[in-house]
Tab-separated table of C-alpha atoms in Angstrom:
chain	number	residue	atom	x	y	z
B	756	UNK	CA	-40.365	-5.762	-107.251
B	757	UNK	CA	-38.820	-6.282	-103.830
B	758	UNK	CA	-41.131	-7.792	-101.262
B	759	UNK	CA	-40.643	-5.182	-98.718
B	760	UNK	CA	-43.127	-2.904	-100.300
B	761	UNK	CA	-45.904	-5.244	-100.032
B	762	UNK	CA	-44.798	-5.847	-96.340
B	763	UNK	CA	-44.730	-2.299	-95.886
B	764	UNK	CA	-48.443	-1.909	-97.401
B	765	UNK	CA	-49.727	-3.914	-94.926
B	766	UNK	CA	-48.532	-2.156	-92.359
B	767	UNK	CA	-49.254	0.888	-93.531
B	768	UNK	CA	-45.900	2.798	-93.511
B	769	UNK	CA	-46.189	5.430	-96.241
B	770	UNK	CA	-43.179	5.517	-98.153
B	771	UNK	CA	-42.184	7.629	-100.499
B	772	UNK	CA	-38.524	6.598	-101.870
B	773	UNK	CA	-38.531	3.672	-103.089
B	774	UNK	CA	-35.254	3.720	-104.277
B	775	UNK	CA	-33.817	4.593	-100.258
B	776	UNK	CA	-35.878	1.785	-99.045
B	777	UNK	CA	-34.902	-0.754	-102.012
B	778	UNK	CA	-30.806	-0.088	-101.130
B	779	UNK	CA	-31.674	-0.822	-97.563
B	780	UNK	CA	-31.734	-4.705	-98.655
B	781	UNK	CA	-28.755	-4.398	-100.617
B	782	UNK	CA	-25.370	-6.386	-100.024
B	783	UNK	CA	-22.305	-5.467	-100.601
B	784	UNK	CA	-22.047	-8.913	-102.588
B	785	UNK	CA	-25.298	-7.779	-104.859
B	786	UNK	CA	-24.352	-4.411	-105.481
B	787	UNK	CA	-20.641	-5.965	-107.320
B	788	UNK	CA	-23.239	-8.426	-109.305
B	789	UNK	CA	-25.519	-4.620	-110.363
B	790	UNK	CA	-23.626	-1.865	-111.150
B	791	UNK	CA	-26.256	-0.121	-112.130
B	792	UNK	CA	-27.880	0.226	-108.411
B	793	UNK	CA	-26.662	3.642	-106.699
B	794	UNK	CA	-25.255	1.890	-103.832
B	795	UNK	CA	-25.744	-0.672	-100.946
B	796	UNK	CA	-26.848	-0.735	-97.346
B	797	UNK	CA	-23.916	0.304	-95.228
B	798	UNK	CA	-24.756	4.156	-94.734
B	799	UNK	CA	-28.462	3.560	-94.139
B	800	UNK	CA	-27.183	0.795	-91.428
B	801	UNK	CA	-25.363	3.389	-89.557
B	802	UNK	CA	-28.113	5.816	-89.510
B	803	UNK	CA	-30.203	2.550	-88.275
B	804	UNK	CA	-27.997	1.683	-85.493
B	805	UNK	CA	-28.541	5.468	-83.775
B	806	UNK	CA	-32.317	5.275	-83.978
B	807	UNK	CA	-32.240	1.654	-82.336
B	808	UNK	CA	-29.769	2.864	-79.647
B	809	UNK	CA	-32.408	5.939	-79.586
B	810	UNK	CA	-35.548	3.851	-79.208
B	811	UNK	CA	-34.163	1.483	-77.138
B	812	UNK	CA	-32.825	3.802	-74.795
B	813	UNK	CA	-36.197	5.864	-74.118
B	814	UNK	CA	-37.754	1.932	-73.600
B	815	UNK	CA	-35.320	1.145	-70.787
B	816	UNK	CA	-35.628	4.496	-68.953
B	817	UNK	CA	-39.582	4.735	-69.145
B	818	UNK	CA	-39.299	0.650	-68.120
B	819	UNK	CA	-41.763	-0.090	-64.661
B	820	UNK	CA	-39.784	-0.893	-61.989
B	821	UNK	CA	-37.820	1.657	-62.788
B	822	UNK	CA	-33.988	0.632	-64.016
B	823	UNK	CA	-30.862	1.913	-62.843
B	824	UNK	CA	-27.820	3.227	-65.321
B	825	UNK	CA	-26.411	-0.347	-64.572
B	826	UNK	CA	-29.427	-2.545	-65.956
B	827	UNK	CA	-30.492	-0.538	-68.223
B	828	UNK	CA	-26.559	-0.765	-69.832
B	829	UNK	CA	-26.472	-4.597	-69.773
B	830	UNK	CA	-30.376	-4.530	-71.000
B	831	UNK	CA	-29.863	-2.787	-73.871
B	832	UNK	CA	-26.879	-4.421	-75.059
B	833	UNK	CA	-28.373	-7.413	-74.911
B	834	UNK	CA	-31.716	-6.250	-77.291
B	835	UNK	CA	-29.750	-4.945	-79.716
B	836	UNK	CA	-27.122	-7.687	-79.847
B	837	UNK	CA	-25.931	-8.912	-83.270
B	838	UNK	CA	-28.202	-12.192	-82.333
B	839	UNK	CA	-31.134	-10.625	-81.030
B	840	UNK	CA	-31.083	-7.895	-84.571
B	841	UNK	CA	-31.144	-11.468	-86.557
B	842	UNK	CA	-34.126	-13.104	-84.504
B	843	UNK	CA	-36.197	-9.807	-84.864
B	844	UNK	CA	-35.621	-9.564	-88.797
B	845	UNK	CA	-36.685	-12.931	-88.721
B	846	UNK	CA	-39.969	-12.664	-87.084
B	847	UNK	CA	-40.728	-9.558	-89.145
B	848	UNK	CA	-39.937	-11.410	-92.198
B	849	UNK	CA	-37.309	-9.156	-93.590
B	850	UNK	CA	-34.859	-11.799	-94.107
B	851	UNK	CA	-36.788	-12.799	-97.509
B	852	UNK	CA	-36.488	-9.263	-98.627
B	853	UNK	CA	-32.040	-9.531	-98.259
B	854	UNK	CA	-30.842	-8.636	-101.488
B	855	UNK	CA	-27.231	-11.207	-101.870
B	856	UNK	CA	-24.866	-11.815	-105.224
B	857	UNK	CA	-25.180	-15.449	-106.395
B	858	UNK	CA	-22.141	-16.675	-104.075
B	859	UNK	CA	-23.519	-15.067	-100.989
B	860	UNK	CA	-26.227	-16.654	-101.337
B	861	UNK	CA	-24.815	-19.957	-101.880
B	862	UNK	CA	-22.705	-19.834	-99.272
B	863	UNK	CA	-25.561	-19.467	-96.486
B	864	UNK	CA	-25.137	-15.677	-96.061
B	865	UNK	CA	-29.366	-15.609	-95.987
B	866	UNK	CA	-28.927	-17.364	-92.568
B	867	UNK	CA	-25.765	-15.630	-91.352
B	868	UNK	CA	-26.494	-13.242	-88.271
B	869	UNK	CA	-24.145	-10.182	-89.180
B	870	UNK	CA	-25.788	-9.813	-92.432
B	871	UNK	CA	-29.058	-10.262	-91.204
B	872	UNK	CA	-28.355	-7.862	-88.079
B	873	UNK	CA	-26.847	-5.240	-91.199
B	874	UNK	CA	-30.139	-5.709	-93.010
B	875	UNK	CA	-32.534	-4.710	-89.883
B	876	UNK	CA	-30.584	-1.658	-89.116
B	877	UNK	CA	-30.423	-0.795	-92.424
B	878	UNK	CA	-34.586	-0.900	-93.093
B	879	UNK	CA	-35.068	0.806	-89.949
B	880	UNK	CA	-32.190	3.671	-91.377
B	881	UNK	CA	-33.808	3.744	-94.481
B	882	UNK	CA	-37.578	3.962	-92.811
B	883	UNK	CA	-36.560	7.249	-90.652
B	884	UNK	CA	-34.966	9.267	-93.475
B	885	UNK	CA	-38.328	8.410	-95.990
B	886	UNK	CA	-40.958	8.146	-93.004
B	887	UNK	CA	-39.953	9.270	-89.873
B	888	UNK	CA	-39.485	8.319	-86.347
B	889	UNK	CA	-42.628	7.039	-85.381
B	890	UNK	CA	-43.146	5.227	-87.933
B	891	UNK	CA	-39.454	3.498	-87.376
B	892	UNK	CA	-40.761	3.274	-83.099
B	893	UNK	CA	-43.891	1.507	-84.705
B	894	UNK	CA	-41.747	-1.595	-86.341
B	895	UNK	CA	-39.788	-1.999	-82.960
B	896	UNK	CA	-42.529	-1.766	-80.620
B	897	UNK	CA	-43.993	-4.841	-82.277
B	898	UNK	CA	-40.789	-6.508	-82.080
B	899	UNK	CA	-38.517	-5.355	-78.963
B	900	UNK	CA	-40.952	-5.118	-75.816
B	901	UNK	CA	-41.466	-8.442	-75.029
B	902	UNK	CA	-38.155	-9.644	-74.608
B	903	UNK	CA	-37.440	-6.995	-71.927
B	904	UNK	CA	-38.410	-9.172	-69.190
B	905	UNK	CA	-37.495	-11.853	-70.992
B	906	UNK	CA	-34.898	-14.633	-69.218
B	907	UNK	CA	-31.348	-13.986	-70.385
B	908	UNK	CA	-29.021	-17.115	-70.499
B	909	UNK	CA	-26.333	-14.852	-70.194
B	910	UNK	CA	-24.854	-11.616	-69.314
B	911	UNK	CA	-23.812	-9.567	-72.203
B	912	UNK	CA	-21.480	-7.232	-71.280
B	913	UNK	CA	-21.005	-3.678	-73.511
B	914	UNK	CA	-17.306	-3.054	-73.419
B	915	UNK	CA	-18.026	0.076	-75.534
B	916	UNK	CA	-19.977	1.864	-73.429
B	917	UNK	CA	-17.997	0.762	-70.117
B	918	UNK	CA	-15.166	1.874	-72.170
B	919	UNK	CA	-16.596	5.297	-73.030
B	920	UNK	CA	-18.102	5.688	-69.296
B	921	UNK	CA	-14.328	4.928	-67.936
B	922	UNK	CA	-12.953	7.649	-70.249
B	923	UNK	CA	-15.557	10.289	-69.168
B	924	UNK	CA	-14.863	9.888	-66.226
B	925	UNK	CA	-11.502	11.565	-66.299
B	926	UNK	CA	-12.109	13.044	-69.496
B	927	UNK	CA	-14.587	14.924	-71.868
B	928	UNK	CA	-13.174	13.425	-74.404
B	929	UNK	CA	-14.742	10.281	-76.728
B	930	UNK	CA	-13.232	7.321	-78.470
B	931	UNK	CA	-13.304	6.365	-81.744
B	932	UNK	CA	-13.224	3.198	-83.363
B	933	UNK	CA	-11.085	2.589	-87.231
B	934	UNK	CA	-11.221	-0.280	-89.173
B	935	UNK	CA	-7.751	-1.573	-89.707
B	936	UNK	CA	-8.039	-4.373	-92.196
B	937	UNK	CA	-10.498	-6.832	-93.420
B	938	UNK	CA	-9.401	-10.105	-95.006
B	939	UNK	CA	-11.266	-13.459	-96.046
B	940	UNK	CA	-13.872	-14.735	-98.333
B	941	UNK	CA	-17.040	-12.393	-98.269
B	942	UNK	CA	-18.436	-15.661	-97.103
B	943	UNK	CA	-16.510	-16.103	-94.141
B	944	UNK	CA	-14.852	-12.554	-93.693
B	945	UNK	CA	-12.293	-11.267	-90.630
B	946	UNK	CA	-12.321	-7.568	-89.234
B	947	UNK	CA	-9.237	-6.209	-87.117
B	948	UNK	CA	-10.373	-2.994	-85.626
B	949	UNK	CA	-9.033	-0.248	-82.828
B	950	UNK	CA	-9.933	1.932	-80.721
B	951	UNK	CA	-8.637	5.490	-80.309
B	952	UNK	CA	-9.001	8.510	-78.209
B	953	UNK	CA	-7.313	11.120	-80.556
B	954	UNK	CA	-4.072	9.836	-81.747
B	955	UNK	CA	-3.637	7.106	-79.074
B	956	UNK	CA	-4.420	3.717	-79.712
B	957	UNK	CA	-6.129	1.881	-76.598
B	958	UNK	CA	-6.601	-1.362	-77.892
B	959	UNK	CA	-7.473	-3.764	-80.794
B	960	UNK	CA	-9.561	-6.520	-81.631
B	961	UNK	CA	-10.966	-8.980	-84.544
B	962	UNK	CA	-13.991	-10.799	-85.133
B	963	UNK	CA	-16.232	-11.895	-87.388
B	964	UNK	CA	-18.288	-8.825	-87.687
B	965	UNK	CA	-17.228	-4.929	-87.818
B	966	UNK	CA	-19.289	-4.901	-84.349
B	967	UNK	CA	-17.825	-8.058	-82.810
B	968	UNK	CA	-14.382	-6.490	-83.721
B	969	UNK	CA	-15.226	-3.209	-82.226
B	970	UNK	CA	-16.287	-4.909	-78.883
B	971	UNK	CA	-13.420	-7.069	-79.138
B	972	UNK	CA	-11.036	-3.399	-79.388
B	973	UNK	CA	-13.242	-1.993	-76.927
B	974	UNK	CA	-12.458	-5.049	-73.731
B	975	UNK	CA	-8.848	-4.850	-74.654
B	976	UNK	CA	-8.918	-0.823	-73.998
B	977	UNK	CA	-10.707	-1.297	-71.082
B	978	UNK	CA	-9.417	-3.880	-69.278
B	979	UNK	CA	-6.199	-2.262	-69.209
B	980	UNK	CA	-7.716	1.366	-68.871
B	981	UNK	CA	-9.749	0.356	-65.558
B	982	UNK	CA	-6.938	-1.305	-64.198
């Protein structure tokens, strides 16, 4: 049995579906190795991602000395960075409980920050559908608060949510980001996304992640949307 029930024992999260919470360590690369699993971890990462940007959110704006819109922007982009997602799973230990094919795991992916960032999210997805919120605020609260004040060796800048901010402003209406290819070894993969609002292409991007591509997309719409 997967190590993250024992982990989750000890801290006394009462889960229920074992199943959800098992497919929350599940890669991609894994799932092609066991057919007979019902899936992997990419929908319960995107349900993890909104209760971070959630959590996070209501930490910044309850945060003494009070933040403005400004600090609170670059604050929280740099907490739930695809570096800073790796550290935490780290220091919780999740990264034993990363479920890779043989080749994944050969290749290094155990130490590799995008899946590692993909596994966090996912758990904490996977933890809020079975468990709940608090129970999801519990795991981040031991993790997160202390590197608020924290010194940052650099400035992270969110080009999605400047992006979305400089749209609002004239408009109500949002952007939306589509994934337009993805080549290379699983190993060493390549993501070209863009960025649309309706049927209009702003801009496009790569990277080495689906969220490195999307910030990529995301500067290229906006440095030639604020200009």
């Amino acid at each position: 049995m997967n190590a993250i029930f024992k982990w989750l024992d000890a801290h006394n999260i009462p889960y229920k579906n074992k199943d959800i919470i098992l497919q929350a360590c599940v890669h991609t690369s894994y799932l092609n190795e066991h057919a007979e699993l019902p899936g992997d971890n990419e929908r319960l990462e995107f349900m993890g991602d909104a209760v971070l940007q959630l959590w996070t959110t209501d930490l910044l704006f309850h945060h003494e000395p009070m933040l403005n819109e400004g600090q609170m922007t670059t604050l929280r982009s740099q907490l739930v960075r695809e570096e800073a997602l790796a550290e935490y799973t780290k220091e919780l230990g999740w990264d034993k409980f990363l479920l890779l094919g043989v080749g994944e795991e050969k290749s290094g992916g155990r130490e590799r920050n995008s899946l590692l960032c993909d596994l966090f999210e996912a758990i904490l997805g996977a933890i809020y559908i079975d468990c709940g919120y608090s129970y999801v605020a519990q795991i981040l609260q031991e993790v997160i608060p202390k590197y608020v004040d924290a010194p940052k060796a650099d400035e992270v800048v969110d080009y999605k949510t400047k992006l979305q901010e400089c749209i609002q402003a004239d408009t109500r209406q949002t952007v939306t980001y589509h994934l337009l290819r993805s080549t290379g070894p699983s190993n060493n993969p390549h993501f070209e996304m863009e960025v649309r609002m309706d049927t209009i292409v702003l801009g496009k991007g790569s990277g080495s992640s689906k969220k490195k591509a999307e910030q990529a997309a995301a500067k290229d719409a906006f440095l030639k949307v604020a200009r």
